[in-house]
Short mmCIF file of C-alpha atoms in Angstrom, two decimals:
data_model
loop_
_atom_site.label_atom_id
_atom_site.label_comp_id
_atom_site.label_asym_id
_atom_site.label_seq_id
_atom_site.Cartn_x
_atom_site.Cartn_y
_atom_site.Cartn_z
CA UNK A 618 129.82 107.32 100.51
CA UNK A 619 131.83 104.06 99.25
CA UNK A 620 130.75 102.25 97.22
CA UNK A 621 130.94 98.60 100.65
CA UNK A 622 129.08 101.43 102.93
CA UNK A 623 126.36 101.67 100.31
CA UNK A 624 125.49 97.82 100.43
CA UNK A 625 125.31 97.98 104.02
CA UNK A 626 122.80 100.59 104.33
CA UNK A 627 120.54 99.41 101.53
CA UNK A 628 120.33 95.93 103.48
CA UNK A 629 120.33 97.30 106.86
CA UNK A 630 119.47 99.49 109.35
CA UNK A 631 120.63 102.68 108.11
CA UNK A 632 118.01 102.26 105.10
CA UNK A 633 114.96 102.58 107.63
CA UNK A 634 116.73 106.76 107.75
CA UNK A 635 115.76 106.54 104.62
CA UNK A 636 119.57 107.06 103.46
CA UNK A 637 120.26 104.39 101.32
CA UNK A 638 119.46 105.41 97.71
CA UNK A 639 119.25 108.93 98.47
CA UNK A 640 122.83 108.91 99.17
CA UNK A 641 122.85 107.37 95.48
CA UNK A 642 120.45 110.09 94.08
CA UNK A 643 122.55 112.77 95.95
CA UNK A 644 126.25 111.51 94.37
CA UNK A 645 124.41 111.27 90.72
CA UNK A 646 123.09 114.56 90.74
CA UNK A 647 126.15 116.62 92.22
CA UNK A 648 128.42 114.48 89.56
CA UNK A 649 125.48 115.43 86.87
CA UNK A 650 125.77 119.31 87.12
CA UNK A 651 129.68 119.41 88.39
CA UNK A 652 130.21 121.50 84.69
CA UNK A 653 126.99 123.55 85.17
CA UNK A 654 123.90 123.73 87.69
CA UNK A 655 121.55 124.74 84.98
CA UNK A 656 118.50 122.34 83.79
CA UNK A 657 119.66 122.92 79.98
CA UNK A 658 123.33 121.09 80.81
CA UNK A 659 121.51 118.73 82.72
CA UNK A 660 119.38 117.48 79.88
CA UNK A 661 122.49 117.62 77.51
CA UNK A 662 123.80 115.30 79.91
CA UNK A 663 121.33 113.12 79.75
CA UNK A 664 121.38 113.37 75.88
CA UNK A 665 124.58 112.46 76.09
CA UNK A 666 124.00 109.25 77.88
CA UNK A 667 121.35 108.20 76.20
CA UNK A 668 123.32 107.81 73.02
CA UNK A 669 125.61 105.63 74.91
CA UNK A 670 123.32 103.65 75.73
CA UNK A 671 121.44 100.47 74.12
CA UNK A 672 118.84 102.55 72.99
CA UNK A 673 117.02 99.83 70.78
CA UNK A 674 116.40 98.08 73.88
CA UNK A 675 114.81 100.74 76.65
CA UNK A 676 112.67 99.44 78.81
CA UNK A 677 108.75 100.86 78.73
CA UNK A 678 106.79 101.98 82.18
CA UNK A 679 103.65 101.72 82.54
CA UNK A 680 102.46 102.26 85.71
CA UNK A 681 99.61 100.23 87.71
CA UNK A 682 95.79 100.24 87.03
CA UNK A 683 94.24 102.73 89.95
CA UNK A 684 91.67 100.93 92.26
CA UNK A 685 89.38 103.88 93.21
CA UNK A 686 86.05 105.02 91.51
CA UNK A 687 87.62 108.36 90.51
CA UNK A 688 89.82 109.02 87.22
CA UNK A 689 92.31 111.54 88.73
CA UNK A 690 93.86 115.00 87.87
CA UNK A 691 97.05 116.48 88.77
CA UNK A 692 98.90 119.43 88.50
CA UNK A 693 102.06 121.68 90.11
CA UNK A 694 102.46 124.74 91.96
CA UNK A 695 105.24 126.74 93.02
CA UNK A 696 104.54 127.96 96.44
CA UNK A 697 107.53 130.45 98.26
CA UNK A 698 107.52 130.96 101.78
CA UNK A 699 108.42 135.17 101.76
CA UNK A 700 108.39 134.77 105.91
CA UNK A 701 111.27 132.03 105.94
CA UNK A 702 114.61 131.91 104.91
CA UNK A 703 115.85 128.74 103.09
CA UNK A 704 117.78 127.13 106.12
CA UNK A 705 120.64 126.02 103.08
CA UNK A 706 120.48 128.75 101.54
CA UNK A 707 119.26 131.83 104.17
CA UNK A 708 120.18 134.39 101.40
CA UNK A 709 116.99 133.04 99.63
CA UNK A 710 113.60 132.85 100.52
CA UNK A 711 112.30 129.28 100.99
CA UNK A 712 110.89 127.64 97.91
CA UNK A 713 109.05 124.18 97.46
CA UNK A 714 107.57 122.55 94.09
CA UNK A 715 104.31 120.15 95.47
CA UNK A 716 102.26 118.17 93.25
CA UNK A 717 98.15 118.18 93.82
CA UNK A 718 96.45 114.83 92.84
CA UNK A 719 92.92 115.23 92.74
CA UNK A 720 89.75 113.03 92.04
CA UNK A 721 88.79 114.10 88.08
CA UNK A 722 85.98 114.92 86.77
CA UNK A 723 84.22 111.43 84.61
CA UNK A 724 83.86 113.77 81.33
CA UNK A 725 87.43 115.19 82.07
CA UNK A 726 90.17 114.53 79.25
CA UNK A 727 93.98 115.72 79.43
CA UNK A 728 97.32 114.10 78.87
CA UNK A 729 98.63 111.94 81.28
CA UNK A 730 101.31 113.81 83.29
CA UNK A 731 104.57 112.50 83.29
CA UNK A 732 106.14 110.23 85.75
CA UNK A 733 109.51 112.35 85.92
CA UNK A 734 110.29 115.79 84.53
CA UNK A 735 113.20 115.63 81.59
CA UNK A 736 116.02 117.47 84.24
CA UNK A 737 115.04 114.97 87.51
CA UNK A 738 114.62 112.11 85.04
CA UNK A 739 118.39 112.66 84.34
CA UNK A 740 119.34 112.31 87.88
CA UNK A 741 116.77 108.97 88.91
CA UNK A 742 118.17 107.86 85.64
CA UNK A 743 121.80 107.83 86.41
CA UNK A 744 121.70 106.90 89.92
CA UNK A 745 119.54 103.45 89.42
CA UNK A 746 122.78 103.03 86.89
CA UNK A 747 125.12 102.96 90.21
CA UNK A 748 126.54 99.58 90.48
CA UNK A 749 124.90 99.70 94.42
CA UNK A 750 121.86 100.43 92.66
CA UNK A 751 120.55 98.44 89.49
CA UNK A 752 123.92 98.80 87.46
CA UNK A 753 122.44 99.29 84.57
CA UNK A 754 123.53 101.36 81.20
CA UNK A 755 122.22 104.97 81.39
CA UNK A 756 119.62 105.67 79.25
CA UNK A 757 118.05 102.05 79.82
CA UNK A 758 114.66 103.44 80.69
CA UNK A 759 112.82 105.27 78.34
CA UNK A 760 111.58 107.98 80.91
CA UNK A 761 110.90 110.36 77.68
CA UNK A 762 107.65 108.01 77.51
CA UNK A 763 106.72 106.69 80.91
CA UNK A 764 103.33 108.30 82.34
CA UNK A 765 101.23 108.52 85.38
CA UNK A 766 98.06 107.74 85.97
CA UNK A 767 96.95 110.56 86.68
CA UNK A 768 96.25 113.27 83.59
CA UNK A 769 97.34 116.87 83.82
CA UNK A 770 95.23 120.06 84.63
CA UNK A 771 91.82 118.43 83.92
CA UNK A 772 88.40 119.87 86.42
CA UNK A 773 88.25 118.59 89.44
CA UNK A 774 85.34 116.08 90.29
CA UNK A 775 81.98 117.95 91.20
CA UNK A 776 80.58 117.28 94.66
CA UNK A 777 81.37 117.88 98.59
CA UNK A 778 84.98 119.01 99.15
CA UNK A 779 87.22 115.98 99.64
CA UNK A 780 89.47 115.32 102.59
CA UNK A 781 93.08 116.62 102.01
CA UNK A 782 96.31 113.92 102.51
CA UNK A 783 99.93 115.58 102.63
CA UNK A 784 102.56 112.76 101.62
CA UNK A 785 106.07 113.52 102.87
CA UNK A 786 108.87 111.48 100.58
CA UNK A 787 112.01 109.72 102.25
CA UNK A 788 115.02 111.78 102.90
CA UNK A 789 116.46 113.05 99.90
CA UNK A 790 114.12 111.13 97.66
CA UNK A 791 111.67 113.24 94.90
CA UNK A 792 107.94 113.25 95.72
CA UNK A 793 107.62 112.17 92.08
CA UNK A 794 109.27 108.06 92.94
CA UNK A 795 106.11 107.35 94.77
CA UNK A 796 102.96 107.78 92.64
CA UNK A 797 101.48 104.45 93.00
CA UNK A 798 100.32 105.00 96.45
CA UNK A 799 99.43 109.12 95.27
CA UNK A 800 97.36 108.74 92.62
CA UNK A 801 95.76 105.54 93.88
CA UNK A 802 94.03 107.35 97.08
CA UNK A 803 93.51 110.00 94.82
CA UNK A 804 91.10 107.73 93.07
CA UNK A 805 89.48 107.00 96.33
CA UNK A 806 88.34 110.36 96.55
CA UNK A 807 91.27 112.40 98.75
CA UNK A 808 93.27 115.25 97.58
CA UNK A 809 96.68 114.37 97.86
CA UNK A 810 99.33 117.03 98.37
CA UNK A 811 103.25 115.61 98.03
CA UNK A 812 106.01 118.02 98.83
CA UNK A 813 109.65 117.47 97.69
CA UNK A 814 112.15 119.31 100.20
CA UNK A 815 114.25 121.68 98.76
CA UNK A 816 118.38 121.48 98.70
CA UNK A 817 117.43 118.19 100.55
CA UNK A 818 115.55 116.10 97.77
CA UNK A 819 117.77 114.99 95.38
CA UNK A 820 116.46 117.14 92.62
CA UNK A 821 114.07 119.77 92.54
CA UNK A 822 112.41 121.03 89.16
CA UNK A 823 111.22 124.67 89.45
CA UNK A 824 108.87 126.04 86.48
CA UNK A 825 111.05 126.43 83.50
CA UNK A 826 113.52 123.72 84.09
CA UNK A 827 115.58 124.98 86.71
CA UNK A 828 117.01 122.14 88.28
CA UNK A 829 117.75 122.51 92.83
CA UNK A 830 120.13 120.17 93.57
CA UNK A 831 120.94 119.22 98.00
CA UNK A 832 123.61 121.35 99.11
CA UNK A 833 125.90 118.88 100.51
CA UNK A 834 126.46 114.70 100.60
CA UNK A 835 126.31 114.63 104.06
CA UNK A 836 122.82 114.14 105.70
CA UNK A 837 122.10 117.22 107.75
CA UNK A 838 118.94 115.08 109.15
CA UNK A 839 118.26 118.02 112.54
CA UNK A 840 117.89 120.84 110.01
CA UNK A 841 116.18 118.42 107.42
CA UNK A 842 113.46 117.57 109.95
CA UNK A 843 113.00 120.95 111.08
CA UNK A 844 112.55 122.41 107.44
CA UNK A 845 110.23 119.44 106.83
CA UNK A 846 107.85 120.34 109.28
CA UNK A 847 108.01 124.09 108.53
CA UNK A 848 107.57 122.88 104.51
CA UNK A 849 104.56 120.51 105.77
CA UNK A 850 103.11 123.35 107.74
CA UNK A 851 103.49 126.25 105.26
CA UNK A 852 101.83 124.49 102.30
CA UNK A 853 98.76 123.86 104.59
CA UNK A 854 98.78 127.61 105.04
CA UNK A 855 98.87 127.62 101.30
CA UNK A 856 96.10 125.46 100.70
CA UNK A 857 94.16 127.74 103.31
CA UNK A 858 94.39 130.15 100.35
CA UNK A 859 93.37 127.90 97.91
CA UNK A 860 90.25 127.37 99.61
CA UNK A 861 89.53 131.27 99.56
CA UNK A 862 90.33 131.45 95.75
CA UNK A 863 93.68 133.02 95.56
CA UNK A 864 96.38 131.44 93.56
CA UNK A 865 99.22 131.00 95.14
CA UNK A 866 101.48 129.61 92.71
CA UNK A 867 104.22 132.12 92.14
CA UNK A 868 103.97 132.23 88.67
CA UNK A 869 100.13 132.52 88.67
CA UNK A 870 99.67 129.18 86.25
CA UNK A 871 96.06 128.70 85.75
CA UNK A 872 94.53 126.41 88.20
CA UNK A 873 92.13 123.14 87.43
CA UNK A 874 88.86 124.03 87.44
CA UNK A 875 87.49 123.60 91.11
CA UNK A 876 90.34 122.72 93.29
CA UNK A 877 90.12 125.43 95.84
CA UNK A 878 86.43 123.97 96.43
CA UNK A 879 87.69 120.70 96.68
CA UNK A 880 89.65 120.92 99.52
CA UNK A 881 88.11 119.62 103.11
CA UNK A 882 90.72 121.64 105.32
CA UNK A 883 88.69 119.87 108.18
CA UNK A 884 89.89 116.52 107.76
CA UNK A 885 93.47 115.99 106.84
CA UNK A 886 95.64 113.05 106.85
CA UNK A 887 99.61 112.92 106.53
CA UNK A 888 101.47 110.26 105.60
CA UNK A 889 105.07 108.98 104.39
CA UNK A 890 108.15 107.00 103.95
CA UNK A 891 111.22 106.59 105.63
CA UNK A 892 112.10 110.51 106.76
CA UNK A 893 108.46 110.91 105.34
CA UNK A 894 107.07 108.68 107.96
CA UNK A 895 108.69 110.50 111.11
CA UNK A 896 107.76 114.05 109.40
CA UNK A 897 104.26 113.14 109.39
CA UNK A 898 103.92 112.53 112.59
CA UNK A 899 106.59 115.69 114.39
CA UNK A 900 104.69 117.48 111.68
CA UNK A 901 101.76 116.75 113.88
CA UNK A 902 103.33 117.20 117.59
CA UNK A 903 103.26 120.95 115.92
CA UNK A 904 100.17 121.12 114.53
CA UNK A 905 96.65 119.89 115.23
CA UNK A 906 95.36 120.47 111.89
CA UNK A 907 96.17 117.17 111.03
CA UNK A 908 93.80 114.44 112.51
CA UNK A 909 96.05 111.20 111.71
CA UNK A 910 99.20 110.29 110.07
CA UNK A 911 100.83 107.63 108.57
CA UNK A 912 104.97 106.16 108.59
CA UNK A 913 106.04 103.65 106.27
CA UNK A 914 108.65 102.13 107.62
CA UNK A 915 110.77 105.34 109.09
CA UNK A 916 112.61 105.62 111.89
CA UNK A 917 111.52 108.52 114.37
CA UNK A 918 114.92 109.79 115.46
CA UNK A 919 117.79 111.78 113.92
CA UNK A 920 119.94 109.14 115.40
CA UNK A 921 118.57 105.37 115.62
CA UNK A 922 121.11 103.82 118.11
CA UNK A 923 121.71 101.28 115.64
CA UNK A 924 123.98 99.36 115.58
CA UNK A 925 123.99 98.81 119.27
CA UNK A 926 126.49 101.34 121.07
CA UNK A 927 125.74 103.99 118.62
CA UNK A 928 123.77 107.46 119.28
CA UNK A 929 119.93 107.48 119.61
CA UNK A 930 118.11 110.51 119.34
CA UNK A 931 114.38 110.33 119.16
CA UNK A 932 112.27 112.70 117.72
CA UNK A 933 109.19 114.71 119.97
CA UNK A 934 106.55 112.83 118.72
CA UNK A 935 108.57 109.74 119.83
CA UNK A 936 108.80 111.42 122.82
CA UNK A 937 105.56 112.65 123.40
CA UNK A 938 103.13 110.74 121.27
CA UNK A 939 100.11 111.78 119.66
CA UNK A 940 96.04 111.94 120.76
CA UNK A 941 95.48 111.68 117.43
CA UNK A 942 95.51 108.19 115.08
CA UNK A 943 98.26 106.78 113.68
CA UNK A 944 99.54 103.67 111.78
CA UNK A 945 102.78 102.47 111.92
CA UNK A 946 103.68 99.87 108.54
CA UNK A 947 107.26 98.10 108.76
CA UNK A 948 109.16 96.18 106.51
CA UNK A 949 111.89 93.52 106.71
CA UNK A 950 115.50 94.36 106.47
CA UNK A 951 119.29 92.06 106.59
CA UNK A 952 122.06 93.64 108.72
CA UNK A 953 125.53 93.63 107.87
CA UNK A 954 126.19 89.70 108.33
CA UNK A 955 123.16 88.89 106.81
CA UNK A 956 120.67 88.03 109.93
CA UNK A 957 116.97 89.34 109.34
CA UNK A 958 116.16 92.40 111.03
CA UNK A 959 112.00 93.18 111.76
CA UNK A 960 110.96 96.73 112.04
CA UNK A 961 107.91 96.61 114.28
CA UNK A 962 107.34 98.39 117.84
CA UNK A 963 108.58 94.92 119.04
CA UNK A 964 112.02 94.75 117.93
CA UNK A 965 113.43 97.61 119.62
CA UNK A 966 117.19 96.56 119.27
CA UNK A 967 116.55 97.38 115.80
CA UNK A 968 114.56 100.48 116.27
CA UNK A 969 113.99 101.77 119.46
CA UNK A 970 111.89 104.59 118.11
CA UNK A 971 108.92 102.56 117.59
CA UNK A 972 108.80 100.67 120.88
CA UNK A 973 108.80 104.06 122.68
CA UNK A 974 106.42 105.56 120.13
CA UNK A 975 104.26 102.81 120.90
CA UNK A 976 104.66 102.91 124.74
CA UNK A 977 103.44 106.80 124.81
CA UNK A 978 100.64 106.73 121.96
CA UNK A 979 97.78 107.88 123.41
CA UNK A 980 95.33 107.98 119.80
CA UNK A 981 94.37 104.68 118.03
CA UNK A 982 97.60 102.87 117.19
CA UNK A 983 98.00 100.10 115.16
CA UNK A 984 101.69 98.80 113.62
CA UNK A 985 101.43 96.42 110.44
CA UNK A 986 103.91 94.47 109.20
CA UNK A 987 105.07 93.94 105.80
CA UNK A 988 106.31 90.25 105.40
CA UNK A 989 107.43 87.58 102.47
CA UNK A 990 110.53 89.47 101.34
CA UNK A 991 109.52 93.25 101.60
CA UNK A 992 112.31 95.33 102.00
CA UNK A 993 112.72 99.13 102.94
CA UNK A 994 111.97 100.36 99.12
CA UNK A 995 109.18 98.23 98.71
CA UNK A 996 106.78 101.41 99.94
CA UNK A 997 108.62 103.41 97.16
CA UNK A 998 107.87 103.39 92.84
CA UNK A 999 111.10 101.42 92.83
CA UNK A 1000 108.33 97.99 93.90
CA UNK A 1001 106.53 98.84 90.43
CA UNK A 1002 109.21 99.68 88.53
CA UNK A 1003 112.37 97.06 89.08
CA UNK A 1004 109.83 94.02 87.80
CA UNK A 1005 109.63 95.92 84.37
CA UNK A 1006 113.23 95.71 83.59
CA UNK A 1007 112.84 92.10 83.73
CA UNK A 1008 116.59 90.52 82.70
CA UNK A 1009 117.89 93.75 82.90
CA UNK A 1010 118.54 94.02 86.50
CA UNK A 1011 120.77 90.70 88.29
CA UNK A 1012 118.46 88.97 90.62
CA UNK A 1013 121.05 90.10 93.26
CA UNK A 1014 120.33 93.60 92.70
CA UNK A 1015 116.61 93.22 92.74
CA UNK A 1016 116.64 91.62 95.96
CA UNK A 1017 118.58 93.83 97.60
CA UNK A 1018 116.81 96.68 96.32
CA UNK A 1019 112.70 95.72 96.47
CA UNK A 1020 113.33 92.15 97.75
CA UNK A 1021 111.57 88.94 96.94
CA UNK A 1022 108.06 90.04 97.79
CA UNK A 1023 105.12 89.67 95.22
CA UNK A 1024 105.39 93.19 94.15
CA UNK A 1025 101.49 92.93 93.43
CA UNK A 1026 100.59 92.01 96.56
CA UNK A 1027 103.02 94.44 98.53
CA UNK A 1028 101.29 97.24 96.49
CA UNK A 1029 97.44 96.08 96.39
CA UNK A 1030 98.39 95.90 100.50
CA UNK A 1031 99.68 99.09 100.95
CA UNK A 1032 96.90 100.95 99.00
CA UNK A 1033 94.50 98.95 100.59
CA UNK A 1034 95.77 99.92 104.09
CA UNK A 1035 96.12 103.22 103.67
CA UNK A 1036 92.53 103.71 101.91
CA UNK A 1037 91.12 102.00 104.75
CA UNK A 1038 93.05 104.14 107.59
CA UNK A 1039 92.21 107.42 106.67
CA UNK A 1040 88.36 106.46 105.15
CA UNK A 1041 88.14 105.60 109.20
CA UNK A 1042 89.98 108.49 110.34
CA UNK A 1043 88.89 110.90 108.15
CA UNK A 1044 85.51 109.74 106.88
CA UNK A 1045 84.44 107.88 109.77
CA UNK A 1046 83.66 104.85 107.44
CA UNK A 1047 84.82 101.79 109.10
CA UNK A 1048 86.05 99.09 106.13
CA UNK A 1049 86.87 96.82 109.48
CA UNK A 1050 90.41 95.85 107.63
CA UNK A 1051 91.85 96.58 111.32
CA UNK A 1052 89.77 94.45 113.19
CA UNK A 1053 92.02 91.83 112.78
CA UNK A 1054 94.50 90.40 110.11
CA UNK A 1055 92.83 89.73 106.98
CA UNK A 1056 93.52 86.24 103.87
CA UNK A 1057 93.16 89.08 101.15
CA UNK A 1058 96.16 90.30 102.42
CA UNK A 1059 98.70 87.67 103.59
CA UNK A 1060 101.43 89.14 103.60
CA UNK A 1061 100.56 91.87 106.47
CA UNK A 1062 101.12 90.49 110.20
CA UNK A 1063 99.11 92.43 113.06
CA UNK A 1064 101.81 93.62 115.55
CA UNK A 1065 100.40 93.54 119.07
#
């Protein structure tokens, strides 16, 4: 992708795909492993870099305060689907890394888990150096030192088994550049289960630092959607087993203490951005284990018909519609000459997706909208982590890349939001944040 189509898409309509800095991620990591595919080389690289780089002057992460009652645990497994071929690679069985956030134990104590692993670290870290991106020197972020939340393979909380939230990242982004709005419901008392898509995602990190990089540049966004819902719908399989007491990680790494009990395979939730968003809810047109779902600001079609004249192809759910809840939560977007773009149910010119979503929901509906300078990757880590680099990154940049929206606000909304839909949906405990649009949160509009 050049380096003029790349501005485009991260201020207009093609970022709703969920394209924009994927495309980045997916250029960075094919360049990073074009002498060797292994995770070793990869970190060399990164080594390499890093010396290059102002190293006296990396900038710390620290990611936000969690709002919840819970202190929260997390840990990985390495689930293999013997029944399905990869569809990139059918020689292979399919194979998916997911990451299990769960409320903690209060006596529990572990090291917080890291925000990236060393190998996808490398290719975040050199794509965010892209001049479409943040331009910045490689090696400017110390990601050696930055640190969830959440702290690694500690018990779970005791008590009644929680209900269970599958979170479904943009296309070609890592489940890892989103743990703000993981860990937070987390600490509301959910088990959250993200999924990074294999030879999609723009890196994959399997036990022992094998590094999966996507197969090609170009999206394949059919297949992608189809694997996505088989992923979404084999790991609930997998957490079936879970709940029975098996193991299913495929190198039988011990467990936290408690997490089969603490799933509530009853009530489950999906959410997630961009290509995250529309998998949730096809996931769903499949499969009636999930009771309600959740897009951030995705389009749900393979092909958007934007700009006008162009192909639109909407997805089944878009189609069909659901008898189940779900929230729709858009952001604001600049086309190609600069004009603001909307992406609400109302603004079909811009996304026709939503408007016929809307027209054929037949579940509770409601479609929020993100205001005051939100942009596309304001649902993403990127909202948290661009205001930390300060000076660093042009104001330009910034803009273009989170926008000019509080960042505090955009985030204390979104957790809020999401909290509040699936304690209604899945708890039946009404926080009555939908009745109507609400001062603590200004910057969300009610779309009628």
């Amino acid at each position: 992708m050049s380096s003029r189509h790349s501005r485009v898409v991260v201020r207009g309509s093609a970022v709703i795909a969920g394209l924009a800095l994927a495309s980045g991620l997916t250029a960075t990591a094919s360049a990073a492993t074009a002498s060797a595919a292994t995770a070793s080389a990869v970190a060399a690289e990164r080594a390499e870099h890093t010396r290059t780089a102002v190293a006296a002057d990396q900038a710390k992460l620290t990611a936000p305060p969690l709002t919840g009652q819970y202190d929260v645990g997390t840990t990985d497994l390495h689930l293999i689907d013997r029944s399905r071929p990869d569809p990139w690679k059918p020689e292979r069985r399919r194979e998916l890394m997911v990451t299990v956030t769960y409320p903690a134990g209060r006596s529990a104590q572990g090291p917080r888990a890291p925000w990236l692993t060393p190998g996808l670290a490398t290719v975040v870290d050199q794509a965010l150096a892209g001049d479409d991106y943040l331009a910045l020197p490689p090696g400017s972020i110390d990601w050696a030192s930055a640190k969830r939340r959440a702290e690694a393979g500690v018990p779970v909380a005791h008590g009644a088994p929680k209900p269970v939230a599958l979170f479904s990242p943009g296309f070609g982004f890592p489940r890892e550049t989103y743990t703000a709005i993981i860990d937070d419901l987390a600490s509301h008392g959910y088990v959250v289960v993200s999924l990074s898509h294999t030879y999609e995602s723009a890196a994959v990190e399997f036990p022992g630092g094998r590094l999966e990089l996507p197969v090609s540049e170009g999206p394949e966004l059919v297949k992608a959607l189809d694997a996505r819902v088989a992923d979404t719908r084999f790991v609930l399989d997998e957490l079936t087993k879970l709940t029975r007491g098996e193991n299913p990680d495929a190198e039988q790494r011990p467990l936290p203490r408690g997490l089969g009990r603490s799933l509530d395979l009853s009530r489950v939730g999906a959410y997630g951005h961009s290509y995250g968003g529309f998998t949730a809810g096809e996931t769903m047109v499949h499969d009636r284990r999930i009771d309600a779902g959740v897009n951030l600001d995705g389009a749900m079609a393979t092909a958007i018909g934007y700009p006008p004249g162009t192909p639109y192809v909407p997805g089944e759910v878009t189609k069909r519609g659901l008898d189940r809840p779900f929230l729709l939560m858009g952001a604001e977007a600049v086309d190609e000459n600069g004009q603001p773009l909307e992406h609400t149910h109302r603004y079909p010119a811009f996304d026709r997706s939503w408007a016929d979503f809307w027209a054929v929901q037949r579940g509770w509906k409601r479609d929020l909208f993100l205001r005051g300078g939100s942009t596309h990757l304001a649902y993403s880590d990127l909202q948290i982590i661009v205001p930390q680099l300060g000076a660093r990154v042009a104001a330009d940049k910034r803009a273009a890349l989170i926008g000019t929206i509080d960042p505090r606000r955009s985030l204390a909304a979104q957790r809020d939001y999401l909290g509040a839909f699936f304690d209604l949906h899945l708890r039946g405990r009404d926080r009555h944040l939908f009745d109507g649009e609400s001062p603590r949160h200004p910057d969300i509009d009610f779309i009628d």
